[in-house]
Amino acid sequence: MAETDLSRTWETLETLDGESGEIASQLRESYASLERRVRELERELAETLEQEAATGEILKVISHSAADLQAVFETVVCSARRLCAADGAQLYILHGDLYHLVVADGGSRQFRNLLARNPISPGRGTLVGRVALDRETVQIGDVLADPEYTWREAQSLGGVRTLLGVPMLREGVTIGVIVLIRTQVRPFTERQMELLTTFAAQGVIAIEKARLFAELQERSRDLASSVEQL
């Protein structure tokens, strides 16, 4: 509804009195509710467009960086932190039996160094470990109130309160985990969880593409070597 139309409506309502006062009041509430809903829809549309743009940017990086996983991971983490209004974000990848930090955005240097020095094993005491075990999205509303969370050094150094972790799954195996951090108790929304799940899926696509690219290069080298021997 145009602003000029609303202004004319308000002017008309102001002229009503007596028995029409109650109707005028109800109409004001109705128009106010409508305006709030319009603003909500505009905000949701803006968020959707921004998320679609970020998703497209990640896919673009994947398509142009077949062998450069680090560039993809950095784009995923930075986009996730920004769009989900997080204070920090990390991405862990499984090497052997442990999950190693490969990208961290936000937080102090000391905090990031702590995360880099401490690969994480599956277990209930950390968010990454818990996601690895459950193979599903895990949110810890407040780590200080969670009886299973035990990594107090990370909590203290990073000021961690609310945590969200989403698995990167390939054939039922958690090959990586994306983590979002808030330093205040403020749970992430369902919409933000869905967005992070999309980013996790894109990360898996990037890993699979890099693996296939490496296989192709190796076969090409083997073929070239066989030809030289003829």
Short mmCIF file of C-alpha atoms in Angstrom, two decimals:
data_model
loop_
_atom_site.label_atom_id
_atom_site.label_comp_id
_atom_site.label_asym_id
_atom_site.label_seq_id
_atom_site.Cartn_x
_atom_site.Cartn_y
_atom_site.Cartn_z
CA MET A 1 0.00 0.00 0.00
CA ALA A 2 1.39 3.38 -1.02
CA GLU A 3 2.42 5.79 1.71
CA THR A 4 0.17 8.56 0.30
CA ASP A 5 -2.85 6.24 0.41
CA LEU A 6 -2.15 5.40 4.06
CA SER A 7 -1.82 9.10 4.88
CA ARG A 8 -5.22 9.84 3.36
CA THR A 9 -6.70 6.92 5.30
CA TRP A 10 -5.32 8.24 8.59
CA GLU A 11 -6.75 11.69 7.84
CA THR A 12 -10.16 10.16 7.21
CA LEU A 13 -10.00 8.13 10.41
CA GLU A 14 -9.14 11.22 12.43
CA THR A 15 -12.45 12.80 11.41
CA LEU A 16 -14.50 9.97 12.86
CA ASP A 17 -15.96 10.47 16.37
CA GLY A 18 -18.84 9.35 18.58
CA GLU A 19 -20.09 5.88 17.76
CA SER A 20 -17.59 5.64 14.89
CA GLY A 21 -14.67 5.94 17.31
CA GLU A 22 -14.53 2.22 18.05
CA ILE A 23 -14.61 1.38 14.35
CA ALA A 24 -11.85 3.90 13.74
CA SER A 25 -9.74 2.33 16.49
CA GLN A 26 -10.22 -1.12 15.01
CA LEU A 27 -9.28 0.14 11.57
CA ARG A 28 -6.15 1.78 12.94
CA GLU A 29 -5.11 -1.50 14.54
CA SER A 30 -5.85 -3.32 11.31
CA TYR A 31 -3.75 -0.91 9.24
CA ALA A 32 -0.95 -1.01 11.80
CA SER A 33 -0.97 -4.80 11.67
CA LEU A 34 -0.93 -4.69 7.89
CA GLU A 35 2.03 -2.32 7.87
CA ARG A 36 3.95 -4.60 10.26
CA ARG A 37 3.25 -7.62 8.07
CA VAL A 38 4.40 -5.74 4.96
CA ARG A 39 7.66 -4.82 6.69
CA GLU A 40 8.13 -8.46 7.75
CA LEU A 41 7.59 -9.68 4.20
CA GLU A 42 10.01 -7.11 2.85
CA ARG A 43 12.62 -8.19 5.39
CA GLU A 44 12.07 -11.88 4.56
CA LEU A 45 12.38 -11.14 0.85
CA ALA A 46 15.61 -9.25 1.39
CA GLU A 47 17.01 -12.14 3.45
CA THR A 48 15.99 -14.66 0.80
CA LEU A 49 17.62 -12.68 -1.99
CA GLU A 50 20.80 -12.27 0.03
CA GLN A 51 20.91 -15.99 0.82
CA GLU A 52 20.35 -16.91 -2.82
CA ALA A 53 23.14 -14.57 -3.83
CA ALA A 54 25.49 -16.15 -1.29
CA THR A 55 24.54 -19.65 -2.44
CA GLY A 56 25.18 -18.65 -6.03
CA GLU A 57 28.56 -17.21 -5.06
CA ILE A 58 29.59 -20.47 -3.40
CA LEU A 59 28.54 -22.50 -6.45
CA LYS A 60 30.49 -20.07 -8.63
CA VAL A 61 33.62 -20.59 -6.54
CA ILE A 62 33.11 -24.37 -6.72
CA SER A 63 32.79 -24.29 -10.50
CA HIS A 64 35.94 -22.19 -10.93
CA SER A 65 38.06 -23.82 -8.20
CA ALA A 66 38.01 -27.54 -8.87
CA ALA A 67 41.20 -28.16 -6.91
CA ASP A 68 41.12 -25.21 -4.50
CA LEU A 69 38.99 -26.44 -1.62
CA GLN A 70 40.33 -23.79 0.73
CA ALA A 71 38.76 -21.02 -1.35
CA VAL A 72 35.40 -22.81 -1.25
CA PHE A 73 35.60 -23.41 2.49
CA GLU A 74 36.49 -19.80 3.20
CA THR A 75 33.54 -18.57 1.14
CA VAL A 76 31.19 -20.97 2.94
CA VAL A 77 32.36 -19.97 6.41
CA CYS A 78 32.35 -16.21 5.81
CA SER A 79 28.91 -16.34 4.18
CA ALA A 80 27.49 -18.48 6.96
CA ARG A 81 28.76 -16.19 9.68
CA ARG A 82 27.43 -13.06 7.97
CA LEU A 83 24.00 -14.35 6.97
CA CYS A 84 23.33 -16.10 10.28
CA ALA A 85 24.50 -13.15 12.39
CA ALA A 86 27.09 -15.25 14.22
CA ASP A 87 30.09 -13.98 16.18
CA GLY A 88 32.29 -16.73 14.84
CA ALA A 89 32.27 -19.59 12.35
CA GLN A 90 34.51 -22.58 11.69
CA LEU A 91 34.75 -25.51 9.34
CA TYR A 92 36.28 -28.83 10.36
CA ILE A 93 37.28 -31.68 8.04
CA LEU A 94 37.82 -35.32 9.01
CA HIS A 95 41.40 -36.55 8.65
CA GLY A 96 41.94 -40.05 9.97
CA ASP A 97 39.88 -40.31 13.16
CA LEU A 98 39.93 -36.63 14.10
CA TYR A 99 38.25 -33.45 12.89
CA HIS A 100 40.75 -30.72 12.07
CA LEU A 101 40.03 -27.01 11.79
CA VAL A 102 40.56 -25.76 8.22
CA VAL A 103 38.85 -22.35 8.33
CA ALA A 104 37.96 -19.99 11.19
CA ASP A 105 36.30 -16.60 10.90
CA GLY A 106 35.83 -14.37 13.92
CA GLY A 107 37.09 -14.62 17.48
CA SER A 108 40.49 -13.70 18.86
CA ARG A 109 43.76 -15.03 17.48
CA GLN A 110 44.31 -16.94 20.72
CA PHE A 111 40.93 -18.60 20.36
CA ARG A 112 41.55 -19.60 16.74
CA ASN A 113 45.00 -20.93 17.66
CA LEU A 114 43.42 -23.04 20.41
CA LEU A 115 40.97 -24.56 17.92
CA ALA A 116 43.74 -25.20 15.38
CA ARG A 117 45.94 -26.95 17.96
CA ASN A 118 43.22 -29.31 19.16
CA PRO A 119 41.73 -31.71 16.61
CA ILE A 120 38.44 -33.12 17.86
CA SER A 121 37.36 -36.72 18.22
CA PRO A 122 33.73 -37.89 18.15
CA GLY A 123 32.18 -37.50 21.60
CA ARG A 124 29.54 -35.70 23.61
CA GLY A 125 31.90 -33.18 25.22
CA THR A 126 32.25 -30.89 22.19
CA LEU A 127 29.84 -29.65 19.58
CA VAL A 128 31.90 -31.03 16.68
CA GLY A 129 32.23 -34.38 18.40
CA ARG A 130 28.51 -34.51 19.07
CA VAL A 131 27.61 -33.69 15.48
CA ALA A 132 30.03 -36.39 14.31
CA LEU A 133 28.30 -38.95 16.53
CA ASP A 134 24.71 -37.94 15.80
CA ARG A 135 25.25 -37.20 12.08
CA GLU A 136 22.65 -34.46 12.31
CA THR A 137 22.31 -30.78 13.15
CA VAL A 138 23.01 -29.99 16.81
CA GLN A 139 22.27 -26.73 18.63
CA ILE A 140 23.45 -26.05 22.16
CA GLY A 141 21.40 -23.15 23.47
CA ASP A 142 23.83 -22.37 26.30
CA VAL A 143 27.04 -24.34 26.76
CA LEU A 144 27.20 -23.28 30.42
CA ALA A 145 23.89 -25.01 31.05
CA ASP A 146 24.67 -28.12 28.99
CA PRO A 147 25.76 -30.99 31.27
CA GLU A 148 27.55 -32.85 28.45
CA TYR A 149 29.65 -29.99 27.13
CA THR A 150 33.14 -30.19 28.67
CA TRP A 151 35.49 -28.05 26.55
CA ARG A 152 35.64 -25.22 29.08
CA GLU A 153 38.91 -23.76 27.81
CA ALA A 154 37.34 -23.04 24.43
CA GLN A 155 34.20 -21.69 26.08
CA SER A 156 36.17 -19.34 28.30
CA LEU A 157 38.66 -18.12 25.69
CA GLY A 158 36.06 -17.66 22.97
CA GLY A 159 33.24 -16.44 25.19
CA VAL A 160 31.11 -19.18 23.67
CA ARG A 161 27.47 -19.43 24.76
CA THR A 162 25.24 -20.60 21.89
CA LEU A 163 26.54 -23.14 19.36
CA LEU A 164 25.18 -24.55 16.12
CA GLY A 165 26.80 -27.40 14.24
CA VAL A 166 25.77 -28.94 10.91
CA PRO A 167 27.31 -32.12 9.49
CA MET A 168 28.83 -32.45 6.04
CA LEU A 169 27.64 -35.93 5.10
CA ARG A 170 28.89 -38.23 2.36
CA GLU A 171 27.40 -41.71 2.14
CA GLY A 172 26.25 -41.49 5.75
CA VAL A 173 29.68 -40.47 7.07
CA THR A 174 30.31 -37.11 8.74
CA ILE A 175 33.29 -35.91 6.71
CA GLY A 176 33.13 -32.38 8.09
CA VAL A 177 31.29 -30.03 10.42
CA ILE A 178 30.37 -26.35 10.06
CA VAL A 179 30.11 -24.47 13.35
CA LEU A 180 28.50 -21.16 14.24
CA ILE A 181 29.13 -19.36 17.55
CA ARG A 182 27.32 -16.66 19.45
CA THR A 183 28.81 -15.08 22.53
CA GLN A 184 25.35 -14.41 23.95
CA VAL A 185 22.57 -16.87 24.64
CA ARG A 186 20.57 -16.40 21.46
CA PRO A 187 19.46 -19.56 19.62
CA PHE A 188 19.68 -19.80 15.85
CA THR A 189 16.42 -19.94 13.90
CA GLU A 190 15.08 -22.79 11.77
CA ARG A 191 15.71 -20.65 8.69
CA GLN A 192 19.36 -20.19 9.67
CA MET A 193 19.72 -23.93 10.31
CA GLU A 194 18.32 -24.67 6.85
CA LEU A 195 20.73 -22.19 5.27
CA LEU A 196 23.71 -23.75 7.04
CA THR A 197 22.56 -27.20 5.90
CA THR A 198 22.58 -25.92 2.32
CA PHE A 199 26.10 -24.57 2.77
CA ALA A 200 27.21 -27.93 4.21
CA ALA A 201 25.84 -29.73 1.17
CA GLN A 202 27.72 -27.36 -1.11
CA GLY A 203 30.90 -28.07 0.83
CA VAL A 204 30.44 -31.79 0.22
CA ILE A 205 29.92 -31.12 -3.51
CA ALA A 206 33.21 -29.21 -3.56
CA ILE A 207 35.06 -32.05 -1.83
CA GLU A 208 33.62 -34.63 -4.21
CA LYS A 209 34.49 -32.50 -7.23
CA ALA A 210 38.06 -32.06 -6.00
CA ARG A 211 38.35 -35.82 -5.47
CA LEU A 212 37.13 -36.59 -8.98
CA PHE A 213 39.42 -33.92 -10.42
CA ALA A 214 42.41 -35.50 -8.66
CA GLU A 215 41.44 -38.94 -9.99
CA LEU A 216 41.16 -37.57 -13.50
CA GLN A 217 44.58 -36.00 -13.28
CA GLU A 218 46.10 -39.24 -11.98
CA ARG A 219 44.54 -41.29 -14.79
CA SER A 220 45.74 -38.76 -17.33
CA ARG A 221 49.28 -39.10 -16.00
CA ASP A 222 49.03 -42.91 -16.10
CA LEU A 223 47.76 -42.78 -19.67
CA ALA A 224 50.54 -40.43 -20.71
CA SER A 225 53.10 -42.71 -19.10
CA SER A 226 51.68 -45.75 -20.90
CA VAL A 227 51.84 -43.95 -24.23
CA GLU A 228 55.49 -43.00 -23.69
CA GLN A 229 56.36 -46.65 -23.06
CA LEU A 230 54.90 -47.79 -26.40
#
